[in-house]
Short mmCIF file of C-alpha atoms in Angstrom, two decimals:
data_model
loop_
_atom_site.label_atom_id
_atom_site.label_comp_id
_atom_site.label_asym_id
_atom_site.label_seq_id
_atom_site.Cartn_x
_atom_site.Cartn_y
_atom_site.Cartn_z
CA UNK Y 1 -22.25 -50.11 13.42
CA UNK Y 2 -22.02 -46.25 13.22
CA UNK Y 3 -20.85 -43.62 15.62
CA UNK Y 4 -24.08 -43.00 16.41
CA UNK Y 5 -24.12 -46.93 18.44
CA UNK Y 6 -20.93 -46.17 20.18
CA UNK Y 7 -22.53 -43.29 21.74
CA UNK Y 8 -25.11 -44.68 22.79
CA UNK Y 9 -22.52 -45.73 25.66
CA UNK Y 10 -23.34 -49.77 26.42
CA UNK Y 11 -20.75 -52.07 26.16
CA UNK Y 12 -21.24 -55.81 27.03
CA UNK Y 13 -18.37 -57.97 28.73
CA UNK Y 14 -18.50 -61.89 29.10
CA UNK Y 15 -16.68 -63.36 31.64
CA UNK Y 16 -15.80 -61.46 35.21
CA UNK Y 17 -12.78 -63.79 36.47
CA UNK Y 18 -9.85 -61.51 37.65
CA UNK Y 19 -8.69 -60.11 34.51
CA UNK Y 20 -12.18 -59.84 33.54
CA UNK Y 21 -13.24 -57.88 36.99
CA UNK Y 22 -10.83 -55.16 36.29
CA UNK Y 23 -11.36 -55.00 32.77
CA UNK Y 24 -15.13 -54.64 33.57
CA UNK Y 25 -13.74 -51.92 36.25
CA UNK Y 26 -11.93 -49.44 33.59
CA UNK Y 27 -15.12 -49.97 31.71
CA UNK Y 28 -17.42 -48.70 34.09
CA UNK Y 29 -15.47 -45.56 34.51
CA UNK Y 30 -17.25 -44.45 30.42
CA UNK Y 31 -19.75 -46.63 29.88
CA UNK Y 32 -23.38 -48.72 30.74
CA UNK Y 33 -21.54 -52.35 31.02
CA UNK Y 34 -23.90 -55.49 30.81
CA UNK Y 35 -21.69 -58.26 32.45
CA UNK Y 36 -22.53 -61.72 32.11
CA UNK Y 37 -20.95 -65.27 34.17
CA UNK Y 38 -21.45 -68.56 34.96
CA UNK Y 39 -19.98 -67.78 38.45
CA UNK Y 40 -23.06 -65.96 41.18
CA UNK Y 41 -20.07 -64.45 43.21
CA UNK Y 42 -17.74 -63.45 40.47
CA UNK Y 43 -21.15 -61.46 38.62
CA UNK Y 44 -22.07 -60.14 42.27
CA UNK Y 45 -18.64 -58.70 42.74
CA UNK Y 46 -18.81 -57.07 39.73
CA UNK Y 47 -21.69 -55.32 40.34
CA UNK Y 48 -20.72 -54.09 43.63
CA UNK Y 49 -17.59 -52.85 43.19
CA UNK Y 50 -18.19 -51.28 39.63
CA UNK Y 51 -22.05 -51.06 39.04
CA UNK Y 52 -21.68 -53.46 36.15
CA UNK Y 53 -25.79 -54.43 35.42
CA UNK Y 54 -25.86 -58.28 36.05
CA UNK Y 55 -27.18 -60.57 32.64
CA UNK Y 56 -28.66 -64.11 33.39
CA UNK Y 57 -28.68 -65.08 29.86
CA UNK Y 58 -26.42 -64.44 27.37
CA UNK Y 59 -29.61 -62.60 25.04
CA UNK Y 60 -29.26 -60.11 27.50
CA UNK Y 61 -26.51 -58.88 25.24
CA UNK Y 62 -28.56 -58.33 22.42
CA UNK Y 63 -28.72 -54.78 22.25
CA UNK Y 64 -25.22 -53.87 22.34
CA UNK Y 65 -22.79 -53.37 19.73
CA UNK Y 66 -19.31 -54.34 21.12
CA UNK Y 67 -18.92 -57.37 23.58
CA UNK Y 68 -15.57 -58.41 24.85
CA UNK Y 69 -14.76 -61.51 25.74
CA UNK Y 70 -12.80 -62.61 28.63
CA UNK Y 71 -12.65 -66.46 29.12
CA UNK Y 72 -10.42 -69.15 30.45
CA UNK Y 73 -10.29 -71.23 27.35
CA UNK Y 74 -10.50 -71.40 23.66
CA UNK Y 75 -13.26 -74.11 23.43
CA UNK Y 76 -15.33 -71.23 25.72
CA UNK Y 77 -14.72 -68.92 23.78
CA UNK Y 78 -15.70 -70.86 20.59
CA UNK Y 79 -18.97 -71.75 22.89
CA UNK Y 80 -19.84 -68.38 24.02
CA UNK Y 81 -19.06 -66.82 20.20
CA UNK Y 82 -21.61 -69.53 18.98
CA UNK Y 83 -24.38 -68.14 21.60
CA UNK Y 84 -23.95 -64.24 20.58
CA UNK Y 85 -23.69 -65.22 16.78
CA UNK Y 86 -27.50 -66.01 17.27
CA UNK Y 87 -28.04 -63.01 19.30
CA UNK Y 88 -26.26 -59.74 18.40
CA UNK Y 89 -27.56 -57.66 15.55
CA UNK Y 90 -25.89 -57.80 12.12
CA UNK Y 91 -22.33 -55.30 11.81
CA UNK Y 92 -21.51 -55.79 15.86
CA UNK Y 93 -18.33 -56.77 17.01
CA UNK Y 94 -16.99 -59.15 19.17
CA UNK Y 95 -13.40 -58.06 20.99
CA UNK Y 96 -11.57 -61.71 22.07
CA UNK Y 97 -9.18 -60.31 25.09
CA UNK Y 98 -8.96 -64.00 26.49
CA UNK Y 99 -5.34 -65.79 25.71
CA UNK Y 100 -5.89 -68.17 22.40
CA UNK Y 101 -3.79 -68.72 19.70
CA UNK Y 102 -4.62 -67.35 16.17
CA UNK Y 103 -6.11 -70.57 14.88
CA UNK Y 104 -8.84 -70.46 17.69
CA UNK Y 105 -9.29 -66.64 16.66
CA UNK Y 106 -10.33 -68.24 13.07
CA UNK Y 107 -12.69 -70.66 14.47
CA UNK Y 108 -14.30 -68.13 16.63
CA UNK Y 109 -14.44 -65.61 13.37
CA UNK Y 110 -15.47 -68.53 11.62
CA UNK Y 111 -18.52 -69.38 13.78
CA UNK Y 112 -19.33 -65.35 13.79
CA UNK Y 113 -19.17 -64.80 10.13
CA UNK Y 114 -22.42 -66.40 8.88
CA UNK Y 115 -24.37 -63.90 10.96
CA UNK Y 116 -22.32 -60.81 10.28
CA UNK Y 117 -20.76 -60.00 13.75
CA UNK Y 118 -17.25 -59.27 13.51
CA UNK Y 119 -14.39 -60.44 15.67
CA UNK Y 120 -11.25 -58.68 16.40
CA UNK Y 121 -8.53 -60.06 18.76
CA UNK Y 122 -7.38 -57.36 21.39
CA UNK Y 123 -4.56 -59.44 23.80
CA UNK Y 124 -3.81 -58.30 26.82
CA UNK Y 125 0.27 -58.11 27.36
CA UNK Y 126 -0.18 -57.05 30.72
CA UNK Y 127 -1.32 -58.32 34.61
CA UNK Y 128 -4.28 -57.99 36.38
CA UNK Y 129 -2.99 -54.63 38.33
CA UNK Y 130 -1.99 -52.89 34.99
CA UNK Y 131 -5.70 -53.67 33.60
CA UNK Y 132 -6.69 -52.37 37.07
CA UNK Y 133 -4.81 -48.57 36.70
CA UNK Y 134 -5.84 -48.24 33.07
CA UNK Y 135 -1.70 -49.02 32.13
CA UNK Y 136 -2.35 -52.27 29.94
CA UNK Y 137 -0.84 -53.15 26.69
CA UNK Y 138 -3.17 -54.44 23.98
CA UNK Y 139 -1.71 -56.44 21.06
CA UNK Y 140 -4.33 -55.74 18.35
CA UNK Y 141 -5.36 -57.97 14.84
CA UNK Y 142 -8.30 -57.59 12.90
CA UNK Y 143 -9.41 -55.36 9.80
CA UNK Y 144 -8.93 -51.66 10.04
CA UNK Y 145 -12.45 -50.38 10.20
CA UNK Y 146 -13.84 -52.96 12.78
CA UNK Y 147 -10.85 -51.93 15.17
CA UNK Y 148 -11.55 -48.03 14.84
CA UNK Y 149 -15.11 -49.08 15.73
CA UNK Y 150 -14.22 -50.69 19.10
CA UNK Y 151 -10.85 -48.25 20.18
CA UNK Y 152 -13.45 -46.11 22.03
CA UNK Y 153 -13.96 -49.07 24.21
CA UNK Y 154 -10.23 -50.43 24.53
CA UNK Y 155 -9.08 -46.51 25.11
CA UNK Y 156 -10.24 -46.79 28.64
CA UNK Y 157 -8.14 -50.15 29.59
CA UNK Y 158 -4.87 -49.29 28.00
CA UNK Y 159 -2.36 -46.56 27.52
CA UNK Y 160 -0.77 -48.68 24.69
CA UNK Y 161 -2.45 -50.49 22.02
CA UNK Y 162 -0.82 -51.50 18.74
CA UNK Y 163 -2.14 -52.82 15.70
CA UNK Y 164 -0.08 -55.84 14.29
CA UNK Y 165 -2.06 -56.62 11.28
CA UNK Y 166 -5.15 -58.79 10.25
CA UNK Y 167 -6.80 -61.20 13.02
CA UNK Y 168 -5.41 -63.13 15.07
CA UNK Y 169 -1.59 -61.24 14.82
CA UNK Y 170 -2.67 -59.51 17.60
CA UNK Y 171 -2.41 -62.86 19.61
CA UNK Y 172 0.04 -64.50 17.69
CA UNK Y 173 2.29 -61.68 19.14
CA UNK Y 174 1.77 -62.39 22.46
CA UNK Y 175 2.39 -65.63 22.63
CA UNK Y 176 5.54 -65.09 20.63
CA UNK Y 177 6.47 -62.41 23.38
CA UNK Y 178 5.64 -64.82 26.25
CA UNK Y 179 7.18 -67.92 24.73
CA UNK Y 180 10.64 -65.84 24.61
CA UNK Y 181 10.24 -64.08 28.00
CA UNK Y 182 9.40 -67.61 29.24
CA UNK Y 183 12.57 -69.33 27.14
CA UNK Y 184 14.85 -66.54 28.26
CA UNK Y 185 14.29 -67.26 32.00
CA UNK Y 186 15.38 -70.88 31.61
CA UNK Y 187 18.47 -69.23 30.21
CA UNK Y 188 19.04 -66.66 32.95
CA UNK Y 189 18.66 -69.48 35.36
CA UNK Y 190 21.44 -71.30 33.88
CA UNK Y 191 23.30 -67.76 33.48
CA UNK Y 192 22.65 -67.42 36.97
CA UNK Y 193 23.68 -71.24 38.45
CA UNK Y 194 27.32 -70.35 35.55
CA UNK Y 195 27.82 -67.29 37.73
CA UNK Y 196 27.61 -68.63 41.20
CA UNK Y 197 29.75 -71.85 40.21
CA UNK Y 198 32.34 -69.26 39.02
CA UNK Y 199 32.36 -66.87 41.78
CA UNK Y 200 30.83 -63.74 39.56
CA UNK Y 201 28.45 -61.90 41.60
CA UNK Y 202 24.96 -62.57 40.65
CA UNK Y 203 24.77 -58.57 40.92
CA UNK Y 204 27.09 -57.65 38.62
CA UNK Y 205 25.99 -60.55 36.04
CA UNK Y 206 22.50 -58.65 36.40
CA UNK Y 207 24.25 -55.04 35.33
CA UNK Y 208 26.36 -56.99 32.47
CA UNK Y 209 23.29 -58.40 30.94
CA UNK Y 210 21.53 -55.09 31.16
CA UNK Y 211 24.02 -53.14 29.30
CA UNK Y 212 23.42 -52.29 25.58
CA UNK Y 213 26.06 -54.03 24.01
CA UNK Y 214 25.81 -57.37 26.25
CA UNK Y 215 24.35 -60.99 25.51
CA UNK Y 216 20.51 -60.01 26.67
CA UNK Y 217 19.60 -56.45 24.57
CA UNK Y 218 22.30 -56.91 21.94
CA UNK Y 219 20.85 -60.27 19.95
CA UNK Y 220 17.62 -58.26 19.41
CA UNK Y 221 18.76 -54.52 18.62
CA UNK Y 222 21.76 -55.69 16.51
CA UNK Y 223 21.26 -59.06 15.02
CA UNK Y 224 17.73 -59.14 14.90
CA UNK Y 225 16.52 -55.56 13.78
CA UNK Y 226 19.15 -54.98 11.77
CA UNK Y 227 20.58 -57.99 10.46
CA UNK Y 228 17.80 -60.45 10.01
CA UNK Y 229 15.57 -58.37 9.03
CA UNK Y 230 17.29 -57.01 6.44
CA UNK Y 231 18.75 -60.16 5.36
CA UNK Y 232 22.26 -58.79 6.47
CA UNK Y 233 24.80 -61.70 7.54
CA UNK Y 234 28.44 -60.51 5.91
CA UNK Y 235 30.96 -59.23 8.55
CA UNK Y 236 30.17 -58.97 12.21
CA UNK Y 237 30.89 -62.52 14.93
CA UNK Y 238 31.09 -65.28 12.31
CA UNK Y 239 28.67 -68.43 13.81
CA UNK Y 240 31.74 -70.80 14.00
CA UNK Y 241 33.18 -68.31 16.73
CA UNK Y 242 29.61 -68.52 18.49
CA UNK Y 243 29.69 -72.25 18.52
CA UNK Y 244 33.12 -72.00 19.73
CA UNK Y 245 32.33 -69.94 22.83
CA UNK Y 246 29.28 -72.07 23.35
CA UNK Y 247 31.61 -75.06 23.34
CA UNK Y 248 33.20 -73.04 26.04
CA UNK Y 249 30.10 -72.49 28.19
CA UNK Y 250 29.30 -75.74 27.90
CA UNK Y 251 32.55 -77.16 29.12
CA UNK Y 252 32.47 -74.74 32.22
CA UNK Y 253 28.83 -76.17 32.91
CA UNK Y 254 30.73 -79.90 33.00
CA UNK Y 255 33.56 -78.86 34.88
CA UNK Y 256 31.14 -77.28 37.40
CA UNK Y 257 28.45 -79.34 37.71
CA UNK Y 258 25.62 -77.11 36.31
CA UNK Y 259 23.27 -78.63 34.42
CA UNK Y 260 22.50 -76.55 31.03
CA UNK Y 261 19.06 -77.32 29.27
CA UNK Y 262 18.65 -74.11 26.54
CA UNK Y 263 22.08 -73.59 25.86
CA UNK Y 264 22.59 -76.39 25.16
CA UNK Y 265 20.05 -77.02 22.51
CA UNK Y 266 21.07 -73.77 21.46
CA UNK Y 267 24.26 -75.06 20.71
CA UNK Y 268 22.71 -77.73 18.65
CA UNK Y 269 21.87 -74.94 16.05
CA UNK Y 270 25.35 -73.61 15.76
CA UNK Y 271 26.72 -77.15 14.96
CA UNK Y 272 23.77 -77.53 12.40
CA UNK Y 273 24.43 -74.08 11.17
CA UNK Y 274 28.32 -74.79 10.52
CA UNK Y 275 27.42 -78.03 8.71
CA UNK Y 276 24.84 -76.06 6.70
CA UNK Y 277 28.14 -73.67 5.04
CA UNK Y 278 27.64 -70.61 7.58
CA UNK Y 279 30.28 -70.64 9.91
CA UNK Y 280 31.98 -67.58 8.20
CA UNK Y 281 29.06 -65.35 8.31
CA UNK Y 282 27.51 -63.18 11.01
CA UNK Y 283 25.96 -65.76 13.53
CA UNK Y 284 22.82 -64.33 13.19
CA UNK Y 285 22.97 -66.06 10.28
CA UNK Y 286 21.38 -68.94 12.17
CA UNK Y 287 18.00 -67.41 10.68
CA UNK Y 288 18.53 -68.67 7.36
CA UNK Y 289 18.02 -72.25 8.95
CA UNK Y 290 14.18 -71.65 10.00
CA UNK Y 291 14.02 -69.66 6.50
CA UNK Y 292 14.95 -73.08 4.56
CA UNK Y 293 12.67 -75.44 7.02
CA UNK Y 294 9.71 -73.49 7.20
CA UNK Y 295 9.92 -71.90 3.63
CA UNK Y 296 9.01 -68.25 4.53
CA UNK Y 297 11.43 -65.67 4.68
CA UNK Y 298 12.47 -63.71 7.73
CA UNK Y 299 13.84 -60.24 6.30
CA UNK Y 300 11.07 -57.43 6.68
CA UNK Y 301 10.70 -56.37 3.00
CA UNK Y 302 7.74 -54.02 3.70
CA UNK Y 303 9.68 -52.05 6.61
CA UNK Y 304 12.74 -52.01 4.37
CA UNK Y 305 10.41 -50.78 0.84
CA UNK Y 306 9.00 -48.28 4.02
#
């Protein structure tokens, strides 16, 4: 694909569920888009509200370059990617925008391959009303060239995209991102259920946790950036004093009735990571436990050489 194909200004989108309706919607604003799904209504609304020209095959997509994908599964996905692999023209690419994790990126790239299409993974770290105003964030993976081919096309949905490296990182980060927003709201709950046992105003728990230097913002911007990944763990709050205070949280939890579920098993990793010889060093230390049982190391060596 040249720059002469993106100008020719068609861009085909699979799948017009929500997300997929207001993708289809900043589309519209820049280009021809050829939309294409299983649902009558969901394909009619499309075309109403955003002019979208209405496929009733999938071959219908066979004379554009760049087709995104927006699906409610990864098996769908595989299925659809099988369909266009016998349709589009050799040196397209396919953008996957639906949730998957990387390993269904490789099957899909996988199933694309043999006919030449491409496949990059664009995720979408952002609702349905962000999509809507053009104010997504897109988590991108795939090979340099194929994602300068389709940022034309993603330009119009998002006013942040970054590039996290080959295909499927782009989705592996988001479901890293989710599974941690998802995990810290179990332990904000608990914070939460702590605070109104103890009589501290859920308010003012809110403002603690928000401040630079508290327990929310400070395990990332301190221990994270600049300890683990620079493999940094002498000095600083040695891990036996963490386990100590989350002995301490978890006695107030007992003495009040509130049941813990995360901090507790987070305490479980401080006990394992004073047996393991590093109760004297920086509790972020805790890293070097994941480093021995998965065998990869967690220190950034590129952003450091950088």
């Amino acid at each position: 694909m040249t720059a002469a194909d993106t100008a020719r200004g068609t861009v085909g989108l699979c799948g017009l569920g929500n997300m997929g309706h207001a993708i289809a919607g900043r589309l519209a604003l820049k280009y021809r888009v050829l939309g294409l799904d299983t649902d009558p209504a969901r394909l009619a609304a499309a075309v109403d509200a955003h002019r979208v020209e209405p496929l009733d095959a999938i071959t219908g997509f066979a004379e554009t370059r760049v087709v995104l994908l927006s699906l409610p599964s990864p098996a769908v996905s595989v299925a659809v990617a099988e369909q266009l692999a016998e349709v589009l023209q050799p040196g397209s690419v396919v953008v996957e925008t639906s949730t998957v994790n990387p390993s269904d990126i490789a099957r899909t790239a996988r199933v694309l391959r043999d006919r030449d299409v491409r496949l990059v993974d664009a995720a979408i770290l952002s609702g349905v009303a962000q999509m809507a105003s053009g104010v997504a964030t897109l988590l991108l993976g795939g090979e340099g060239a194929d994602l300068d081919l389709v940022q034309p096309y993603l330009a119009p949905l998002a006013s942040t995209s970054t590039r996290f490296g080959p295909l499927g990182a782009g989705m592996a980060a988001k479901v890293i991102n989710n599974a941690v927003a998802h995990a810290v709201m179990v332990v904000l709950a608990e914070a939460g259920a702590l605070a109104a046992a103890t009589g501290v105003p859920r308010g003012r728990l809110v403002e603690l946790l928000a401040h630079p230097e508290a327990g929310l913002l400070r395990p990332l911007t301190h221990r994270f950036a600049e300890r683990v990944l620079h493999g940094d763990y002498g000095g600083g709050m040695p891990t036996e004093a963490a386990r100590k205070d989350s002995t301490l949280a978890l006695a107030m939890a007992q003495e009040t009735g509130v049941p813990l579920f995360a901090v507790q098993a987070a305490h479980t990793v401080y006990e394992l990571a004073v047996a393991d010889d590093l109760g004297r060093l920086d509790y972020a230390s805790i890293a070097g436990l994941w480093e021995r049982w998965t065998g990869r190391a967690l220190a950034d060596t590129a952003r450091d050489a950088g």
